[in-house]
Short mmCIF file of C-alpha atoms in Angstrom, two decimals:
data_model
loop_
_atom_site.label_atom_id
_atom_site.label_comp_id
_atom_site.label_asym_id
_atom_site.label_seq_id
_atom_site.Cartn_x
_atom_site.Cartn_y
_atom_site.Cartn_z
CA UNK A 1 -24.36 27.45 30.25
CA UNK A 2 -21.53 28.03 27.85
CA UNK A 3 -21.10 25.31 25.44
CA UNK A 4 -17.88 24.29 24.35
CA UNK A 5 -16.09 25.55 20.83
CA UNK A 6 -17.36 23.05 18.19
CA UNK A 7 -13.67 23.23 16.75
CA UNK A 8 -10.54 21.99 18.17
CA UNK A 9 -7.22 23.84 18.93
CA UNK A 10 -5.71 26.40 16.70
CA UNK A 11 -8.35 26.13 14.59
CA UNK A 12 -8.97 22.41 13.44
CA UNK A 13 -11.75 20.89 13.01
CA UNK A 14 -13.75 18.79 15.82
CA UNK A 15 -12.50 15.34 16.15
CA UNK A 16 -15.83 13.83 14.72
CA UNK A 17 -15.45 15.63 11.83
CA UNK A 18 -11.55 14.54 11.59
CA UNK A 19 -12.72 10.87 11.79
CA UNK A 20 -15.48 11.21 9.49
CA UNK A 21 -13.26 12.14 6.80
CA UNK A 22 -10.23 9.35 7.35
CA UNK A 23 -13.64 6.56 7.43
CA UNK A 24 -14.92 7.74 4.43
CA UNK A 25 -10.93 8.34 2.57
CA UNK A 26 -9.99 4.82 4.20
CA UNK A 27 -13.48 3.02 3.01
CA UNK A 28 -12.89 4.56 -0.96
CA UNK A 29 -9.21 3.27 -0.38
CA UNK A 30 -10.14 -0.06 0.18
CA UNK A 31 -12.57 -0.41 -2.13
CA UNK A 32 -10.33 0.76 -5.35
CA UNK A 33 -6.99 -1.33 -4.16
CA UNK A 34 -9.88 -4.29 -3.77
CA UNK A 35 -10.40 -3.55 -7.25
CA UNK A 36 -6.89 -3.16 -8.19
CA UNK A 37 -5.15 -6.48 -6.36
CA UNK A 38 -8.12 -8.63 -7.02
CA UNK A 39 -7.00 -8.47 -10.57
CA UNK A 40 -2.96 -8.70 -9.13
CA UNK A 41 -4.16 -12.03 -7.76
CA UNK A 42 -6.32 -13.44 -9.89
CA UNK A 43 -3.58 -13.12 -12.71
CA UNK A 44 -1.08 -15.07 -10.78
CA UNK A 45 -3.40 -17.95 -10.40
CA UNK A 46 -6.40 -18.13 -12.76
CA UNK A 47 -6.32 -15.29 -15.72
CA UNK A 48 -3.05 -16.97 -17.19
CA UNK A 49 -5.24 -19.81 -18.57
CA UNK A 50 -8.77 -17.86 -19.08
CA UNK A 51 -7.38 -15.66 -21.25
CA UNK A 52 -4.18 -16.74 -22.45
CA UNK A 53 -4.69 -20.51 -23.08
CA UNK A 54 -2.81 -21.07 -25.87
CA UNK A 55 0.60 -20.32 -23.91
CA UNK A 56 2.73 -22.27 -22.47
CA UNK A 57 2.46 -22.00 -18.67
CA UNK A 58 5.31 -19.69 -17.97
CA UNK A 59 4.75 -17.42 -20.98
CA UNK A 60 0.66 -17.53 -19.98
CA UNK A 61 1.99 -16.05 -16.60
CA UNK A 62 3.91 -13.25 -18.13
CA UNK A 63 1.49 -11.97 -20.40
CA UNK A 64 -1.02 -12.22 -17.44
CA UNK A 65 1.74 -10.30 -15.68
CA UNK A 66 1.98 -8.33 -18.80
CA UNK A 67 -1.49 -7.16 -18.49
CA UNK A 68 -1.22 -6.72 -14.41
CA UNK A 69 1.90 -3.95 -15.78
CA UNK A 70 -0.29 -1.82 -18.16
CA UNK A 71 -3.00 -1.22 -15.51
CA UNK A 72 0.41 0.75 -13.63
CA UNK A 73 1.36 2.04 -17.14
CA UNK A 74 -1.81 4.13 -17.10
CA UNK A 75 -1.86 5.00 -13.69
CA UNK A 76 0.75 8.36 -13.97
CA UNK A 77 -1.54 9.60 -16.94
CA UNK A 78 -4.72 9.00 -14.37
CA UNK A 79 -2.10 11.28 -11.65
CA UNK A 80 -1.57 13.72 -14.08
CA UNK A 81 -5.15 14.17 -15.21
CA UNK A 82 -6.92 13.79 -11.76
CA UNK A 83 -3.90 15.59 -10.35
CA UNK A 84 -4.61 18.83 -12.72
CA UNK A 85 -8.77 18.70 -12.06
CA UNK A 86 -8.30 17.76 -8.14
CA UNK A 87 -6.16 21.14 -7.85
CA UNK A 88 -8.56 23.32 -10.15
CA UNK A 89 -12.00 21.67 -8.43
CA UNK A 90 -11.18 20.49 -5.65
CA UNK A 91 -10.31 17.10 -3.98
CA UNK A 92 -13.73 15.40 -2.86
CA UNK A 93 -14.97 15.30 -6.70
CA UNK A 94 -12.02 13.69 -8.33
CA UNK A 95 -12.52 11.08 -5.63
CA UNK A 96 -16.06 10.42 -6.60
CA UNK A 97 -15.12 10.27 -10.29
CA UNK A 98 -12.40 7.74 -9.93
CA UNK A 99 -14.21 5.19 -7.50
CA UNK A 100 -16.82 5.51 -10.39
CA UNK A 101 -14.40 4.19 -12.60
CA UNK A 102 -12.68 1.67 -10.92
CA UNK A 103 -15.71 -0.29 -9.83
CA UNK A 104 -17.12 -0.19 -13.05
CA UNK A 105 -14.32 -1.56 -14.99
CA UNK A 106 -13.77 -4.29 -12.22
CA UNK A 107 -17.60 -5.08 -12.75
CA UNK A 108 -16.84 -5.56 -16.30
CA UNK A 109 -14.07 -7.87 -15.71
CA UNK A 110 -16.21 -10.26 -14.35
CA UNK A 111 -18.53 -10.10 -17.00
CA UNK A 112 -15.71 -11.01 -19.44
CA UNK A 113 -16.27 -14.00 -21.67
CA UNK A 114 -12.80 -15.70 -21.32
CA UNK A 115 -10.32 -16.58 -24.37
CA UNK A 116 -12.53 -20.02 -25.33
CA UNK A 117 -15.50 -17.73 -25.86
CA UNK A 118 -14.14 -15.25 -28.19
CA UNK A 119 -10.86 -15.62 -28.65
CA UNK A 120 -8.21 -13.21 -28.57
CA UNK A 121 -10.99 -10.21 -28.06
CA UNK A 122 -10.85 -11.58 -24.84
CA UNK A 123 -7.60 -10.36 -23.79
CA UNK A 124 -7.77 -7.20 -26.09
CA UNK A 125 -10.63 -6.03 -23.74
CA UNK A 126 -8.62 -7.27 -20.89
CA UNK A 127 -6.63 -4.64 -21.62
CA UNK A 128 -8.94 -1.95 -21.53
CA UNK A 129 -10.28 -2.57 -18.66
CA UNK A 130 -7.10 -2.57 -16.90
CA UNK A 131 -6.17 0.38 -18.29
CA UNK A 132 -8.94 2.06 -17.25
CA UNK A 133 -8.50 0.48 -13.92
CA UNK A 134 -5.13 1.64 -13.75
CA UNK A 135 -6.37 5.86 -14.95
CA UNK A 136 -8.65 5.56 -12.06
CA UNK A 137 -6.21 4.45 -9.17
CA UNK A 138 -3.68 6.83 -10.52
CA UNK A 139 -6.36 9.35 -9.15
CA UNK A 140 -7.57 8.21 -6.31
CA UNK A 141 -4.31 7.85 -4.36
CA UNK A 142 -3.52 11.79 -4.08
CA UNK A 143 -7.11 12.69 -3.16
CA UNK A 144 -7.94 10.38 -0.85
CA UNK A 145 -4.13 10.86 1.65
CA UNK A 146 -4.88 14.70 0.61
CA UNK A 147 -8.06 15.46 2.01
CA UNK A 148 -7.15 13.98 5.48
CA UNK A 149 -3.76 15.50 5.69
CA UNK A 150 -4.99 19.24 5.13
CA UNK A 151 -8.23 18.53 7.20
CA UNK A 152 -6.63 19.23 10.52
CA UNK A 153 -4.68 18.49 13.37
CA UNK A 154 -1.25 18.73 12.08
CA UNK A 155 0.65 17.16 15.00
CA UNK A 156 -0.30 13.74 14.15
CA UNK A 157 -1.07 14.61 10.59
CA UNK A 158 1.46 11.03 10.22
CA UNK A 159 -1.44 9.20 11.64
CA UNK A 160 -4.16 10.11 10.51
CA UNK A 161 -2.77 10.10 6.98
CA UNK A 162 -1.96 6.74 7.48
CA UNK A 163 -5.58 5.41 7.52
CA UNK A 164 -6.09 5.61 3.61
CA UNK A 165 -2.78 4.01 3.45
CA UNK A 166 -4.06 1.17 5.41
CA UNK A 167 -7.04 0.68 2.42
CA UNK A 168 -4.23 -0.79 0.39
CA UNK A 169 -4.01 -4.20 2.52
CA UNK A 170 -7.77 -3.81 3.44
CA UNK A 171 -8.32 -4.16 0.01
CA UNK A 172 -5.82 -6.66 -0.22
CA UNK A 173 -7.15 -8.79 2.88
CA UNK A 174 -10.84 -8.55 0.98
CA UNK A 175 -9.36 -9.51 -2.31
CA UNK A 176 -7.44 -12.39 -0.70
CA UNK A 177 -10.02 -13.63 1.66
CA UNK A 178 -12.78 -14.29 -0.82
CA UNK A 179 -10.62 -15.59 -3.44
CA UNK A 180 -9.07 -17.69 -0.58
CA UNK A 181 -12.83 -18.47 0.90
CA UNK A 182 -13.84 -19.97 -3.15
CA UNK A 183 -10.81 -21.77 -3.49
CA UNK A 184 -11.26 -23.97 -0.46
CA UNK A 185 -15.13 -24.13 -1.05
CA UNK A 186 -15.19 -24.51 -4.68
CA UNK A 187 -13.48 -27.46 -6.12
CA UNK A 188 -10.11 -26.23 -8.82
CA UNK A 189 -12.13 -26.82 -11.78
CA UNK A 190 -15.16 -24.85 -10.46
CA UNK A 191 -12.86 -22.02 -9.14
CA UNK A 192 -11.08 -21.48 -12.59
CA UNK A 193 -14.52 -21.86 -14.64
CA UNK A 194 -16.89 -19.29 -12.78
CA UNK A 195 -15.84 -19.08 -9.34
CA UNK A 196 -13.27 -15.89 -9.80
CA UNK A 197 -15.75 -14.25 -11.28
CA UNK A 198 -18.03 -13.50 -8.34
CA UNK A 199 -15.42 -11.11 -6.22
CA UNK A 200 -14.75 -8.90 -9.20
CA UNK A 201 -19.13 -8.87 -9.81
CA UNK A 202 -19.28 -8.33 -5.92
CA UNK A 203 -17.06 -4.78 -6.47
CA UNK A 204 -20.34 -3.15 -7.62
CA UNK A 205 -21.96 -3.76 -4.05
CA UNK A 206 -18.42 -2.29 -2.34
CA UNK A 207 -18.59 0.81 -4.76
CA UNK A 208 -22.19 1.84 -3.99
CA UNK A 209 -21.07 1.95 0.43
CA UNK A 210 -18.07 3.71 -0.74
CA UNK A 211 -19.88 6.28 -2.58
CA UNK A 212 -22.77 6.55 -0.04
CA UNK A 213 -19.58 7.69 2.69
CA UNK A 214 -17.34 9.79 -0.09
CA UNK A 215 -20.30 12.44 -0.73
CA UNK A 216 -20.89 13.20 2.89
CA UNK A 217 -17.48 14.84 3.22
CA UNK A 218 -16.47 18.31 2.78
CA UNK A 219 -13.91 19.88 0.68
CA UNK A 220 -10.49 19.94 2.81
CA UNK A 221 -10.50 23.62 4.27
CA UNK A 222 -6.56 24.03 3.19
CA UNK A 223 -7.83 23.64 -0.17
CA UNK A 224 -10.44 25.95 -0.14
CA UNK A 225 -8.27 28.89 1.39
CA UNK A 226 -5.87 28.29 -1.31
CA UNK A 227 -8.24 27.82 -3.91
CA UNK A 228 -10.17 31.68 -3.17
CA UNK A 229 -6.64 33.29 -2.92
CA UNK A 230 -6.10 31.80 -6.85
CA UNK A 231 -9.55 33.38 -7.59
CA UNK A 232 -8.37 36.71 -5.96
CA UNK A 233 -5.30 36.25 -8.12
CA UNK A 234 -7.81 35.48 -11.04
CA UNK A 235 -9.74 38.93 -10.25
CA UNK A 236 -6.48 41.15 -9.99
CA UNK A 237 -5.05 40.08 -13.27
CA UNK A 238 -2.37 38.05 -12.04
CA UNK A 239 -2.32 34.69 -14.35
CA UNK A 240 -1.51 31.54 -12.42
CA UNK A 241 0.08 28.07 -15.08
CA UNK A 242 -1.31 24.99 -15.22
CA UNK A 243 -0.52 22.90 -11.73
CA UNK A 244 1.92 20.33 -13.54
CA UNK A 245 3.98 23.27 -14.93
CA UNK A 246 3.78 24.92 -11.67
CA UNK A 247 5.37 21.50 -10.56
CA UNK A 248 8.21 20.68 -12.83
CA UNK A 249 9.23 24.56 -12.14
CA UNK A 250 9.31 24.68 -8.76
CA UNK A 251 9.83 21.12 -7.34
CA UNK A 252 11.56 18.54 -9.32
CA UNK A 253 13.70 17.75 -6.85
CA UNK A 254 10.50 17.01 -4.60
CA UNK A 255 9.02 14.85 -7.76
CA UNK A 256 12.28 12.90 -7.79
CA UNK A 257 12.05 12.16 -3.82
CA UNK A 258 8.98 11.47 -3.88
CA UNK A 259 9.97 8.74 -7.08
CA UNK A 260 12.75 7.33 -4.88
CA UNK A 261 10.57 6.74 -1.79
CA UNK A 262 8.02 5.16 -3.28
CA UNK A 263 10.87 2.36 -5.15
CA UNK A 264 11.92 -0.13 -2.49
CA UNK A 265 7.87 0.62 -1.10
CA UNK A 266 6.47 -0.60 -4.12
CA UNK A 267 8.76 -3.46 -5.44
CA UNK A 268 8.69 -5.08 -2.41
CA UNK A 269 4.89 -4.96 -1.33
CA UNK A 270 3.96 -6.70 -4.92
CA UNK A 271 6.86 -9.27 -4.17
CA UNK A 272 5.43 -10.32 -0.76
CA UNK A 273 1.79 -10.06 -1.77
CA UNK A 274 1.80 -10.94 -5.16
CA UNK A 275 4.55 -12.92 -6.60
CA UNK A 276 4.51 -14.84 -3.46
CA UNK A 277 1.22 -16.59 -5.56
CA UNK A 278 3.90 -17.44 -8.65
CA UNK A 279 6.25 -18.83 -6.58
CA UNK A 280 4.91 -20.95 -4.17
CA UNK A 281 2.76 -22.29 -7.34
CA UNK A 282 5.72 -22.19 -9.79
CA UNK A 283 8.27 -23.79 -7.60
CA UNK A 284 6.53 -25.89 -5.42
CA UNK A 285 3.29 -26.45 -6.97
CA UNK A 286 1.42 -25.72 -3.61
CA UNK A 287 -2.58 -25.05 -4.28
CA UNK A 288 -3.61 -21.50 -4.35
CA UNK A 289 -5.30 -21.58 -1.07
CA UNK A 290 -1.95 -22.84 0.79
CA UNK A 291 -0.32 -19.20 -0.26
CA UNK A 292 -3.63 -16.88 -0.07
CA UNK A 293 -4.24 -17.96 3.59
CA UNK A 294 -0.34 -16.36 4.38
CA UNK A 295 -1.24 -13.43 2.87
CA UNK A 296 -4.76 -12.83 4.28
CA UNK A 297 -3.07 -13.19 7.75
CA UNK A 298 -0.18 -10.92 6.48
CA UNK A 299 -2.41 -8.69 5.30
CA UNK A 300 -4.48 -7.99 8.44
CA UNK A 301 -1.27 -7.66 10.25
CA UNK A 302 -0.54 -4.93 7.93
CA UNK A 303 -3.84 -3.53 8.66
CA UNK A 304 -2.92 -2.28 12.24
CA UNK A 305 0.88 -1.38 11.60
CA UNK A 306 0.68 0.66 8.78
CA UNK A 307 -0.88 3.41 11.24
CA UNK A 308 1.25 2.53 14.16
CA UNK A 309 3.81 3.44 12.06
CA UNK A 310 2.53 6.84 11.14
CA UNK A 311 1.63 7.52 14.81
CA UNK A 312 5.73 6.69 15.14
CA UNK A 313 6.50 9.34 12.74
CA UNK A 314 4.52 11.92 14.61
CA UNK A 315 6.98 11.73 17.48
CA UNK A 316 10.56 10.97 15.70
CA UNK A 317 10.39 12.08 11.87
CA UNK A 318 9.22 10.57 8.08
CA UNK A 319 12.84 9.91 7.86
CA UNK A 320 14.05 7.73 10.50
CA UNK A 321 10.50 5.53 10.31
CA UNK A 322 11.21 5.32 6.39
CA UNK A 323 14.81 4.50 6.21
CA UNK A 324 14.19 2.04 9.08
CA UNK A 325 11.38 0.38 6.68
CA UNK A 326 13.69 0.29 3.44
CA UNK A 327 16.28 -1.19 5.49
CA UNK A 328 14.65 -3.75 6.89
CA UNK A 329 13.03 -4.89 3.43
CA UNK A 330 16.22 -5.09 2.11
CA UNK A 331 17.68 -7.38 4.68
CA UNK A 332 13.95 -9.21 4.63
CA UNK A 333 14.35 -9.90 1.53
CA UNK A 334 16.56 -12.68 1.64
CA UNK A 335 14.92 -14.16 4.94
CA UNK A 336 11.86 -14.14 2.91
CA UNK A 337 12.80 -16.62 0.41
CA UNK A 338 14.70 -18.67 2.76
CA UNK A 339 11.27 -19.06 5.31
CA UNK A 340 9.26 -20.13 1.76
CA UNK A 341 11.75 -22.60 0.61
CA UNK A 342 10.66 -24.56 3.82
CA UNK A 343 7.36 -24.87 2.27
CA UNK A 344 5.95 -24.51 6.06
CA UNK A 345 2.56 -22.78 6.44
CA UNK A 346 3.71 -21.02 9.58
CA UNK A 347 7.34 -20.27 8.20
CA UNK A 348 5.44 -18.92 5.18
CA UNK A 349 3.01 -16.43 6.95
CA UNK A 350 6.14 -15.56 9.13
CA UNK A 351 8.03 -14.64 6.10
CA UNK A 352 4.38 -12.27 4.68
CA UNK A 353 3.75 -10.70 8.39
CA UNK A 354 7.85 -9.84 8.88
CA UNK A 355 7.99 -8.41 5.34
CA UNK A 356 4.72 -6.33 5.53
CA UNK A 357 6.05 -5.34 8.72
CA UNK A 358 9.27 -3.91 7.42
CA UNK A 359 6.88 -2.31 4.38
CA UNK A 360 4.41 -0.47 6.61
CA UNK A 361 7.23 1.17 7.78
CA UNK A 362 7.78 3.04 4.78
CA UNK A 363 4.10 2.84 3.65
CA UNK A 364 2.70 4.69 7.17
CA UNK A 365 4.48 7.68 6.65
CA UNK A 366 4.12 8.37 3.10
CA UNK A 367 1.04 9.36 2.95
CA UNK A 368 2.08 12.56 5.24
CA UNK A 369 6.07 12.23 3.85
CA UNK A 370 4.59 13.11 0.31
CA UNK A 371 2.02 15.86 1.39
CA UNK A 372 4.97 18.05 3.03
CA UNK A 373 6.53 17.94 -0.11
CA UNK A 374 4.17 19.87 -2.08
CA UNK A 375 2.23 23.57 -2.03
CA UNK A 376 -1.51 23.33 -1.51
CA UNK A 377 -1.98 24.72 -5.11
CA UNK A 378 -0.35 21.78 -6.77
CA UNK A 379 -0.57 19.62 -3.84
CA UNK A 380 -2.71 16.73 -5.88
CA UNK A 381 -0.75 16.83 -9.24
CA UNK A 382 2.94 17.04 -7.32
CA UNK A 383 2.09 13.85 -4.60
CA UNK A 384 0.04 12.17 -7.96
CA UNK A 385 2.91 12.10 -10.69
CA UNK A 386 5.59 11.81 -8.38
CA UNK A 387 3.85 8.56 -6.76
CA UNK A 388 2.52 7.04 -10.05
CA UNK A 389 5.85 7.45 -12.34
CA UNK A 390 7.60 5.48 -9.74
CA UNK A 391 4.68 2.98 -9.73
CA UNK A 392 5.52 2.29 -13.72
CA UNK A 393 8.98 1.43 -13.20
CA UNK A 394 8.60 0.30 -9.48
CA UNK A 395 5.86 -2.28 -8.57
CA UNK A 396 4.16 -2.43 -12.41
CA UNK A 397 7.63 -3.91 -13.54
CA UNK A 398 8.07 -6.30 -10.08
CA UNK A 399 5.98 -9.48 -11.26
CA UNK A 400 7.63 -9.65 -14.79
CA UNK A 401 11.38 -9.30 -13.59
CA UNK A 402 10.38 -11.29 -10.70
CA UNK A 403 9.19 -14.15 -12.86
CA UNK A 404 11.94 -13.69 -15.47
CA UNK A 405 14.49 -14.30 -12.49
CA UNK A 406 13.03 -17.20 -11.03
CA UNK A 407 12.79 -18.74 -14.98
CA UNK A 408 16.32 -17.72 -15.45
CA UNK A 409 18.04 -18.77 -11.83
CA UNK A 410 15.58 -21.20 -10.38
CA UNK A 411 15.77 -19.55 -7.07
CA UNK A 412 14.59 -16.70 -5.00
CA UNK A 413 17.80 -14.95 -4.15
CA UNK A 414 17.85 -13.39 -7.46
CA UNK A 415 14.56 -11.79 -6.53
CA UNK A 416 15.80 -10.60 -2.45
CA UNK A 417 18.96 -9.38 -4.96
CA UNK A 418 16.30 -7.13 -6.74
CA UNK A 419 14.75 -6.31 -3.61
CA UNK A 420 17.50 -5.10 -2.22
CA UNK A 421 18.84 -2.87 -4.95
CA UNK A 422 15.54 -1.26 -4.93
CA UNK A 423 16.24 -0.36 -1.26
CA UNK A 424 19.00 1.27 -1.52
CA UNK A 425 17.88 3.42 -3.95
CA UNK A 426 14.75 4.43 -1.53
CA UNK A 427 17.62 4.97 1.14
CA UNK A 428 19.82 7.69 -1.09
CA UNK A 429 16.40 9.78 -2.17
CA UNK A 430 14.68 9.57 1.85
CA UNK A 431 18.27 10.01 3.40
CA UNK A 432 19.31 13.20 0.93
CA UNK A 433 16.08 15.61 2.02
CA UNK A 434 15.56 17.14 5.01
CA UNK A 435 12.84 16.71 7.35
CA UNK A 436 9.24 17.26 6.44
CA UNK A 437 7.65 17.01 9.77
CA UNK A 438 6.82 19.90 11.08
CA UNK A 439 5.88 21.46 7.66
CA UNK A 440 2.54 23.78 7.47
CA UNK A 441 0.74 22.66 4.74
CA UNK A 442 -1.28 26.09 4.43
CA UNK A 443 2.22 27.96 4.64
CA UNK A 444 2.66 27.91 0.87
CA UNK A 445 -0.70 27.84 -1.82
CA UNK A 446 1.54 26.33 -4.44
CA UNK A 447 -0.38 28.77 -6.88
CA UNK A 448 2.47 30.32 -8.72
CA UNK A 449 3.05 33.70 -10.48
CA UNK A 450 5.70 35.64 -11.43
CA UNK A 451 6.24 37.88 -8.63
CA UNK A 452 6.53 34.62 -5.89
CA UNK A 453 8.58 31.41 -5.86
CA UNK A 454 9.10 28.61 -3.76
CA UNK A 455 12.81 28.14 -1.92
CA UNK A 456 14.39 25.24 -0.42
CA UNK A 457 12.93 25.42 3.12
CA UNK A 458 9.27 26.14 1.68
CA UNK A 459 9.19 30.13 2.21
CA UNK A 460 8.71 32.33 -0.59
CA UNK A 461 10.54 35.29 -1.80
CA UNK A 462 8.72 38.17 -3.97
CA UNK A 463 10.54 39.98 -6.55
CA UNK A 464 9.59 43.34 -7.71
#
């Protein structure tokens, strides 16, 4: 009996293999944005007076903002260096490396003797370890969407993709639920003594599953096609530049997209997950479970759409999806703060679900969006730097102007007013390129030379 091709159409590999490699991308996802907004969290309600006592509440909150903003600060230098080494080696390595260093440093964190302990070391090594937890995500982002989209099946390349993407509120609705869980079990005092510390100390157990499932997967095959033509290049003579220079050279314009899209994405996923926490607290003076119950439910919401929105981008486009997403978080915006100033439970978890809604829009599609963009060559250090710059100026900067507008207008309409400006800046960069759709990501190895360069549409040209 004849058995049946162990690969798919055109070439792709079997379906088992396909999902074997979104588990294991989605599972390192989660584990590193569980490690990234556990810390977003935990400085909105309980590292403001651990380590920054001696401040008056609002000023504790900024500097615990403050330190939230230099773990993004890091994060394009993590693109750029992860970026450079995940082109040169290879993707599934770099992935290792930074889940390595993510769970580590949020390990650490737990470990931290507080500001009472040893004074202001305490927030000097605060610091570091956001930093390094901040170099490590700025890796681990680029890999992990990369080695799904050039695995295969290209025709819903949107939804598969999407699956890392959905890590981020995975992580989020892990962080959320056990700091939620200790809150209502543990009584405030307990909670803000010793209780936080047990979900960044659990991290250690999370890394060691995620690293068991990252080693079992293969090298993307895109990358490994591109990566022997660089070594033929290599063996003819031909030099090849650095990926970074390759690029600034050929795609700036693609960097600066990519910036754009990511804006009204990131500002407002920190203001409906994060700064929610500030001011519900700030304002209202609601406990800290009342708020991280609306966004554990918004969060597992966000779970399922994110992909459903990718699957929606298969059959229509990146662009329509994505301009429908920074639209609607625009307009949300507003609604938002309106359905909080209620200070209803329901209205309040209406207000998280409709805005993560609106989010996943834009954050479903990305993943693939941002591939398309880039040659295979460069792939990791183009989708890397051009997602991690924006993250500086985009969500690292969110909770301090957030807070500095609700100190200076009492209200949240200055912060939908932020919101929106941020979406209409995602609207000019997604609504002035073309569409990426039905790109080939093996069409161009983005490993550049003199004698072959990159146009518009994504062919080449070679000059004598």
């Amino acid at each position: 009996m004849t058995q049946p091709s162990p690969r798919g159409p055109a070439g792709t590999p079997p379906r088992t293999s396909l999902i074997k490699v979104v588990a294991a991308s989605m599972l390192g996802t989660t584990v590193e944005w569980y490690d990234f907004f556990l810390y977003g969290v935990a400085a909105a309600i309980v590292l403001p007076h651990v380590f920054f006592p001696a401040a008056d509440p609002v000023a504790g909150t900024l500097l615990s903002f403050g330190t939230f903003a230099i773990g993004f600060v890091a994060r394009p230098l993590g693109g750029l260096v992860f970026g450079h080494y995940g082109d040169r080696l290879g993707r599934k390595k770099l992935l290792v490396v930074s889940l390595l260093m993510m769970g580590l440093s949020t390990f650490a964190i737990g470990l931290l003797p507080g500001y009472a302990t040893i004074g202001v070391a305490a927030p000097a090594l605060l610091v570091l370890l956001r930093l390094i937890q901040g170099f490590a995500l700025g890796g681990e982002w680029g890999g992990a969407v990369l080695i799904v989209s050039e695995h295969g099946d290209a025709r819903r390349r949107g939804f598969w993709a999407s699956w890392p993407q959905a890590g981020a509120p995975a992580g989020q609705l892990l962080a959320n639920g056990l700091l939620a869980l200790l809150a209502v079990v543990q009584s405030e005092e307990a909670f803000d003594v010793w209780g936080w510390r047990i979900p960044f100390l659990l991290s250690a157990v999370l890394v060691l599953i995620g690293l068991y499932v990252r080693l079992s997967v293969e090298e993307s095959p895109v990358f490994r096609e591109a990566q022997a033509k660089a070594a033929e290049r290599a063996a003819e003579g031909r030099a090849t530049t650095p990926p970074i220079v390759e690029v600034l050279r050929r795609y700036p314009r693609e960097v600066l997209t990519a910036m754009g899209a990511r804006f009204a994405e990131n500002v407002s996923y920190y203001i409906f997950t994060i700064v929610v926490s500030t001011y519900m607290k700030e304002r209202f003076g609601l406990p800290s479970s009342f708020v991280l119950g609306a966004v554990l439910i918004g969060a597992a919401v966000h779970v399922v759409t994110i992909p459903l929105w990718g699957l929606v981008s298969d059959r229509i486009g990146r662009r329509p999806v994505y301009l429908l997403g920074a639209v609607g978080v625009g307009v949300w915006a507003f609604v938002f703060f309106a359905l909080l100033d209620t200070q209803s439970f329901g209205l309040t978890v209406l207000a998280v679900v409709g805005g993560l809604v609106f989010h996943g829009a834009m954050y479903g599609p990305q993943a693939a969006f941002l591939s398309e963009l880039f040659g295979t060559g460069v792939r990791y250090s183009g989708v890397s730097i051009g997602y991690q710059l924006a993250s500086v100026a985009a969500g690292g900067l969110a909770p301090l102007i957030s807070v500095a507008l609700l100190a200076s207008f009492g209200t949240g309409f200055a912060i939908a007013v932020y919101v929106a400006a941020s979406s209409v800046l995602t609207l000019v960069a997604v609504a002035s390129y073309r569409e990426t759709r039905n790109r080939d990501l093996a069409a161009d190895d983005g490993f550049g030379d003199d004698r072959a360069r990159a146009q518009p549409d994504g062919a080449t040209t070679t000059r004598s």
